[in-house]
Structure formats: C-alpha cells, structure tokens
Coordinates of C-alpha atoms in Angstrom, one line a residue:
M27 CA 40.6 4.1 6.4
P28 CA 39.2 0.5 6.3
L29 CA 37.0 -0.6 9.2
F30 CA 39.4 -3.4 10.1
W31 CA 42.3 -1.0 10.6
R32 CA 40.3 1.5 12.5
V33 CA 39.1 -1.2 15.0
F34 CA 42.6 -2.6 15.2
L35 CA 44.2 0.8 15.9
L36 CA 41.5 1.6 18.6
N37 CA 42.3 -1.6 20.4
A38 CA 46.1 -1.2 19.8
V39 CA 46.0 2.2 21.5
V40 CA 44.3 0.7 24.6
L41 CA 46.7 -2.2 24.8
V42 CA 49.8 0.1 24.3
T43 CA 48.6 2.4 27.0
A44 CA 48.1 -0.6 29.4
T45 CA 51.6 -1.9 28.6
A46 CA 53.1 1.5 29.2
L47 CA 51.5 1.7 32.6
L48 CA 52.8 -1.7 33.5
L49 CA 56.3 -0.9 32.4
G50 CA 56.3 2.5 34.0
P51 CA 56.9 3.5 37.6
V52 CA 53.7 1.9 38.7
T53 CA 54.3 -1.2 40.7
V54 CA 52.1 -3.8 42.3
S55 CA 52.9 -5.2 45.7
T56 CA 52.3 -8.7 47.0
P57 CA 49.8 -8.7 48.5
V58 CA 48.1 -5.9 46.5
L59 CA 47.6 -2.8 48.5
L60 CA 44.2 -1.1 48.5
T61 CA 45.5 2.1 46.8
E62 CA 47.2 0.1 44.1
A63 CA 44.1 -2.0 43.4
A64 CA 42.1 1.3 43.2
V65 CA 44.5 2.8 40.7
L66 CA 44.5 -0.3 38.5
T67 CA 40.7 -0.5 38.6
V68 CA 40.2 3.1 37.7
G69 CA 42.7 2.7 34.8
L70 CA 40.9 -0.4 33.5
V71 CA 37.5 1.2 33.7
A72 CA 38.8 4.3 31.9
M73 CA 40.3 2.3 29.1
L74 CA 37.1 0.2 28.7
I75 CA 35.0 3.3 28.6
A76 CA 37.3 4.9 26.0
N77 CA 37.3 1.8 23.9
A78 CA 33.5 1.5 24.1
L79 CA 33.0 5.1 23.1
L80 CA 35.4 4.9 20.2
L81 CA 33.7 1.7 18.9
R82 CA 30.3 3.2 19.4
I83 CA 31.2 6.2 17.2
G84 CA 32.9 4.1 14.6
L85 CA 30.0 1.6 14.3
A86 CA 27.1 4.0 14.6
P87 CA 26.5 4.2 10.8
L88 CA 26.2 0.4 10.7
Q89 CA 23.5 0.5 13.4
R90 CA 21.5 3.1 11.5
L91 CA 21.9 0.9 8.4
A92 CA 20.6 -2.1 10.3
R93 CA 17.5 -0.2 11.5
A94 CA 16.9 0.9 7.9
M95 CA 17.1 -2.7 6.7
T96 CA 14.5 -3.9 9.2
T97 CA 12.0 -1.2 8.5
T98 CA 12.3 -0.9 4.7
D99 CA 9.1 -1.7 2.8
L100 CA 9.1 -1.5 -1.0
L101 CA 5.4 -0.6 -1.0
R102 CA 6.2 2.4 1.2
P103 CA 9.2 4.1 -0.4
G104 CA 10.8 6.6 2.0
T105 CA 14.0 8.3 2.7
R106 CA 17.3 6.5 2.4
P107 CA 19.7 6.1 5.3
A108 CA 22.3 8.9 5.3
V109 CA 25.7 7.9 4.1
G110 CA 28.0 8.3 7.0
G111 CA 31.3 6.8 8.3
H112 CA 34.4 6.1 6.2
G113 CA 35.7 3.4 4.0
E114 CA 33.7 0.2 3.9
V115 CA 30.9 1.6 6.0
A116 CA 30.1 4.5 3.6
E117 CA 30.5 2.1 0.7
L118 CA 28.1 -0.4 2.3
I119 CA 25.4 2.3 2.9
T120 CA 25.8 3.6 -0.6
T121 CA 25.4 0.1 -2.0
F122 CA 22.3 -0.5 0.1
N123 CA 20.7 2.7 -1.2
T124 CA 21.5 1.7 -4.8
M125 CA 20.0 -1.7 -4.2
L126 CA 16.8 -0.1 -2.9
D127 CA 16.5 2.1 -5.9
R128 CA 16.9 -0.9 -8.2
L129 CA 14.4 -3.0 -6.3
E130 CA 11.8 -0.3 -6.3
A131 CA 12.3 0.3 -10.0
E132 CA 12.0 -3.5 -10.7
R133 CA 8.9 -3.8 -8.5
A134 CA 7.2 -0.9 -10.2
T135 CA 7.9 -2.4 -13.6
S136 CA 6.7 -5.9 -12.6
A137 CA 3.6 -4.4 -10.8
A138 CA 2.8 -2.4 -14.0
R139 CA 2.9 -5.6 -16.1
A140 CA 0.9 -7.6 -13.5
L141 CA -1.8 -4.9 -13.2
T142 CA -2.0 -4.5 -17.0
A143 CA -2.5 -8.3 -17.3
Q144 CA -5.1 -8.2 -14.5
E145 CA -7.1 -5.4 -16.1
S146 CA -7.0 -7.3 -19.4
E147 CA -8.3 -10.5 -17.7
R148 CA -11.0 -8.5 -15.9
H149 CA -12.1 -7.0 -19.3
R150 CA -12.2 -10.5 -20.8
I151 CA -14.2 -12.0 -18.0
A152 CA -16.6 -9.1 -17.9
Q153 CA -17.1 -9.4 -21.7
E154 CA -17.9 -13.1 -21.4
L155 CA -20.3 -12.6 -18.5
H156 CA -22.1 -9.9 -20.5
D157 CA -22.1 -11.7 -23.9
E158 CA -22.5 -15.3 -22.9
I159 CA -24.2 -15.7 -19.5
G160 CA -26.1 -12.4 -19.7
Q161 CA -27.6 -13.2 -23.1
T162 CA -28.4 -16.8 -22.1
L163 CA -30.3 -15.6 -19.0
T164 CA -32.1 -13.0 -21.0
A165 CA -33.2 -15.8 -23.4
V166 CA -34.3 -17.9 -20.4
L167 CA -36.4 -15.0 -19.1
L168 CA -38.2 -14.6 -22.5
D169 CA -38.9 -18.3 -22.6
L170 CA -40.2 -18.3 -19.0
K171 CA -42.5 -15.4 -19.9
R172 CA -43.9 -17.2 -22.9
V173 CA -44.4 -20.4 -21.0
A174 CA -46.0 -18.5 -18.0
D175 CA -48.5 -16.8 -20.3
Q176 CA -49.7 -20.3 -21.5
A177 CA -49.6 -22.1 -18.2
P178 CA -52.5 -22.6 -15.8
G179 CA -52.9 -20.4 -12.7
P180 CA -50.9 -22.3 -10.0
V181 CA -48.1 -23.1 -12.4
R182 CA -48.0 -19.5 -13.6
E183 CA -47.3 -18.3 -10.0
Q184 CA -44.4 -20.7 -9.7
L185 CA -43.0 -19.6 -13.1
H186 CA -43.2 -16.0 -12.0
Q187 CA -41.1 -16.8 -9.0
V188 CA -38.6 -18.5 -11.2
Q189 CA -38.6 -15.4 -13.4
E190 CA -37.9 -13.1 -10.5
T191 CA -35.0 -15.4 -9.4
T192 CA -33.6 -15.4 -12.9
R193 CA -33.9 -11.7 -13.2
A194 CA -32.1 -11.1 -9.9
S195 CA -29.3 -13.4 -11.0
L196 CA -29.1 -11.5 -14.3
D197 CA -28.8 -8.2 -12.4
E198 CA -26.1 -9.6 -10.1
I199 CA -24.1 -10.8 -13.1
R200 CA -24.4 -7.3 -14.7
R201 CA -23.3 -5.8 -11.4
I202 CA -20.2 -8.1 -11.3
A203 CA -19.4 -7.3 -14.9
R204 CA -19.6 -3.5 -14.2
R205 CA -17.2 -4.0 -11.3
L206 CA -14.8 -6.0 -13.3
R207 CA -14.8 -3.6 -16.2
P208 CA -15.7 0.1 -15.4
G209 CA -17.3 0.8 -18.7
V210 CA -18.7 4.1 -17.4
L211 CA -15.1 5.2 -16.7
E212 CA -14.2 4.6 -20.3
E213 CA -17.3 6.1 -21.8
L214 CA -18.2 9.0 -19.4
G215 CA -15.0 9.8 -17.5
L216 CA -13.8 9.7 -13.9
T217 CA -16.3 12.1 -12.4
S218 CA -19.3 10.1 -13.7
A219 CA -17.6 6.8 -12.8
L220 CA -17.1 7.8 -9.1
K221 CA -20.6 9.1 -8.8
S222 CA -21.9 5.9 -10.2
L223 CA -19.7 4.0 -7.8
A224 CA -21.0 5.9 -4.8
T225 CA -24.6 5.3 -5.9
E226 CA -23.9 1.6 -6.4
F227 CA -22.6 1.2 -2.8
T228 CA -25.3 3.3 -1.3
G229 CA -27.9 1.3 0.7
P230 CA -30.4 1.8 3.6
S231 CA -27.7 1.0 6.2
L232 CA -24.7 2.7 4.5
P233 CA -25.3 6.0 2.7
V234 CA -22.4 7.1 0.6
R235 CA -21.9 10.9 0.2
H236 CA -19.7 12.1 -2.6
H237 CA -18.1 15.4 -3.5
I238 CA -16.3 15.6 -6.8
A239 CA -14.5 18.8 -7.7
P240 CA -15.6 20.3 -11.0
D241 CA -12.2 21.7 -12.0
L242 CA -10.1 18.5 -12.1
P243 CA -7.1 18.6 -14.4
P244 CA -6.5 16.0 -17.1
L245 CA -4.9 13.0 -15.4
G246 CA -4.3 10.3 -18.1
E247 CA -5.9 6.9 -18.5
N248 CA -3.7 5.1 -15.9
A249 CA -4.1 7.7 -13.2
E250 CA -7.9 7.7 -13.6
L251 CA -8.1 3.9 -13.5
V252 CA -6.0 3.9 -10.3
L253 CA -8.2 6.5 -8.7
Y254 CA -11.3 4.5 -9.6
R255 CA -9.9 1.1 -8.4
V256 CA -8.7 2.6 -5.1
A257 CA -12.1 4.2 -4.5
Q258 CA -13.8 0.9 -5.4
E259 CA -11.5 -1.2 -3.1
S260 CA -12.0 1.3 -0.2
L261 CA -15.8 1.3 -0.5
T262 CA -15.7 -2.5 -0.7
N263 CA -13.7 -2.8 2.4
T264 CA -16.0 -0.4 4.2
A265 CA -19.1 -2.3 3.2
R266 CA -17.7 -5.7 4.1
H267 CA -15.5 -5.1 7.2
A268 CA -16.0 -1.6 8.8
D269 CA -19.5 -1.9 10.3
A270 CA -19.9 1.8 9.3
T271 CA -23.1 3.7 9.2
R272 CA -21.9 6.4 6.8
V273 CA -19.0 6.9 4.3
S274 CA -17.9 9.9 2.3
L275 CA -16.0 10.0 -1.0
A276 CA -14.2 13.1 -2.1
L277 CA -12.0 14.0 -5.0
E278 CA -10.5 17.4 -4.9
R279 CA -7.8 19.5 -6.6
T280 CA -4.7 20.8 -4.8
P281 CA -2.1 23.2 -6.2
D282 CA 0.1 20.3 -7.5
A283 CA -2.0 17.2 -7.1
V284 CA -5.4 15.5 -7.1
E285 CA -6.5 14.0 -3.8
L286 CA -9.0 11.2 -3.3
R287 CA -10.3 10.6 0.2
V288 CA -12.6 7.8 1.4
R289 CA -13.6 8.2 5.0
D290 CA -16.0 6.1 7.1
N291 CA -17.1 6.0 10.8
G292 CA -16.6 2.3 11.3
K293 CA -14.5 0.4 13.7
G294 CA -11.1 1.3 12.2
V295 CA -8.1 -0.8 11.3
D296 CA -7.1 -1.5 14.9
G297 CA -3.6 -2.6 13.8
A298 CA -4.9 -5.4 11.7
P299 CA -2.5 -6.8 9.1
E300 CA -2.9 -5.4 5.6
G301 CA -4.7 -7.8 3.2
A302 CA -4.3 -8.4 -0.5
G303 CA -6.7 -5.5 -1.3
I304 CA -4.7 -2.9 0.5
R305 CA -1.4 -4.2 -0.9
G306 CA -3.0 -4.0 -4.3
M307 CA -3.9 -0.4 -3.7
R308 CA -0.4 0.4 -2.7
E309 CA 1.0 -1.2 -5.8
R310 CA -1.4 0.7 -8.0
A311 CA -0.3 4.0 -6.3
L312 CA 3.3 3.2 -6.9
L313 CA 2.5 2.5 -10.6
I314 CA 1.6 6.2 -11.1
G315 CA 3.9 7.8 -8.6
A316 CA 1.1 8.5 -6.1
D317 CA 1.1 8.5 -2.3
L318 CA -1.3 6.3 -0.5
T319 CA -2.0 6.6 3.2
L320 CA -4.4 4.6 5.3
G321 CA -5.1 5.2 8.9
P322 CA -7.6 6.6 11.5
A323 CA -10.0 9.3 10.4
P324 CA -10.1 12.6 12.3
D325 CA -13.5 11.8 13.8
G326 CA -13.1 8.0 14.1
G327 CA -13.2 5.2 11.6
T328 CA -10.8 4.8 8.7
Q329 CA -9.6 7.2 6.1
V330 CA -7.9 6.2 2.8
R331 CA -6.1 9.1 1.0
L332 CA -4.6 8.9 -2.4
T333 CA -2.6 11.9 -3.6
V334 CA -1.8 11.9 -7.4
P335 CA 0.7 14.5 -8.4
T336 CA -0.2 16.5 -11.5
R337 CA 2.9 18.6 -12.2
H338 CA 5.0 17.5 -15.1
R339 CA 2.7 14.5 -15.6
S340 CA 2.8 13.0 -19.1
Q341 CA -0.7 12.7 -20.5

C-alpha cells in the first residue's frame, strides 16, 4: 500500500473513532464536569499515543535510510540499509542501494584511471630527474673536480665545499626519483622493495624494523604497487607527523589474504581529519578490492593495516 494511503488511513481511523465517541452516548455538560473532562482527556491521549505509535512503525524504515545517508562514505564501502517497509518506502531504499552500487563502481573506475595517470606522470618526472638533472649535476661534479685539482689551496677548499653541496643535491634528486618511481619494485619484486623502503626511512631517531614473510603468494602488478605505495605513505606520515621513536613494517600471509601492517609508537591520530595522503591510500585500496583500516595501535601510536584478498584473484 502506498505511503500516502497508509498515513491517510491511520489518521482516518483516529478521526472516525473520535467522531463515534462524540455521536455516541457520551455527553458533555455545560459547564464541563470533572469526570467528563477526565474521560475526554484520557480518550485524546490514547488516540494521540496510538497515532504516534502507528506512524513510528510506518516511518521507521525512512529513519534508518536517513541515518544511512548521513553516514555513507564511498571510500569506506559497508553494508547497505536493509530493505524494509512497503510500497514507496521499500522502493526508495532499494533505489538508494542501487545508487550506492553505481557510485562505488564509478568511483573505482575513475580512481583507477586517475591513479594510472598519476603513476605514469611519476614515472615521467623520475625519468627526467634521472636523465636530465642527474646527468647535469654529475657533469658539474666532474668539472668541479678538474678545476679544484688545478686551483690554489684556499680556492681548492672552497671548491671542495661546493662539490660536497652538489653531491648532496645529486643524492637528494636520486632519492626523490626513487620515491617517484620504485624501480626496485619493478626489478627485484615486492619483498626487496619493502626492505629497501624500510632501510631508506631508518635513521638515528627512527629505527624501522621490518618482517616480510617468505611464502607470499603471487599478487599481481597492481596489488604489489598498492602495497608498496601504502607502506611508503604510512612511513612518510610517521616520519613527518607522528613524533615516533620506533616503527615496524610487517607483510604476512593469512589463509585468504596478504596483510600489510605499519605500526608506530607516536602520538596517534587523535581524531584529526584525514588528509590527501590517507584518502589516496583508501582509493588505492578500493582499486584492488582491499580493506584499509587506520586507527590506534594496541600499545599506543598508530597502526595502518591493508588486507589484500588473494582468493580468486586474477593475476
């Protein structure tokens, strides 16, 4: 039955009942007696309660749908609101669920295109940094060395300082190029890439421990790239924002998935809004059908967990 007719009939029952009472043997004196006022008040309260209960039951599915609308996040796909009620209410909930399915599919497709374009652009920039700027600075270093060998003593010292500055700049450019394009991932695989990443972020104030399981199943190029990028972004956030003194990186195999965990002992998220880096991790996880959770670690700090399913995965 349509919602309009159900609400109309509920109110019609209340009004017909009130009219029947007025036309029945019940009379009202002038002035109104206390007992008559009490009877009318009780009857009115009873009808209002009955009307409220009936409307509450009839509109409950709409309230559940409204809560689902306010909490839905396309980056965190979850359960759909249960289809309840009758007529237009059930049709509205079904339409909402269909719309969510379509939006999530469209977002996954657009995210895949965007991330593919992003990786291509990173590859291009890294190649230019390595081939153009890297080679130019290498040539500058050779020229500085030749000039320093022929220069007098005081000038030679200054040229050596310029050499060291140039060499440091060249190392920084190479480091940036490696982050933009994980060549070690393409050449040596995920295990070596994650170990290299942990070594890269390890410093005197932030040791990075790593544990990579030796029996990882084949994951496919996209899944390995997502695992690497999530680990890279997690370690970057820890180094920049967490004020941590230690961090661990683990990649382990479960019966039907591969699980990446990055855990630190820093100050935690503290309800801070998610930035572009975390949203990027969520989009990458959706791209391969993985589950990403970010929250407090068991012993304090922050833990990032990425679970990549392996059953029925196309290679």
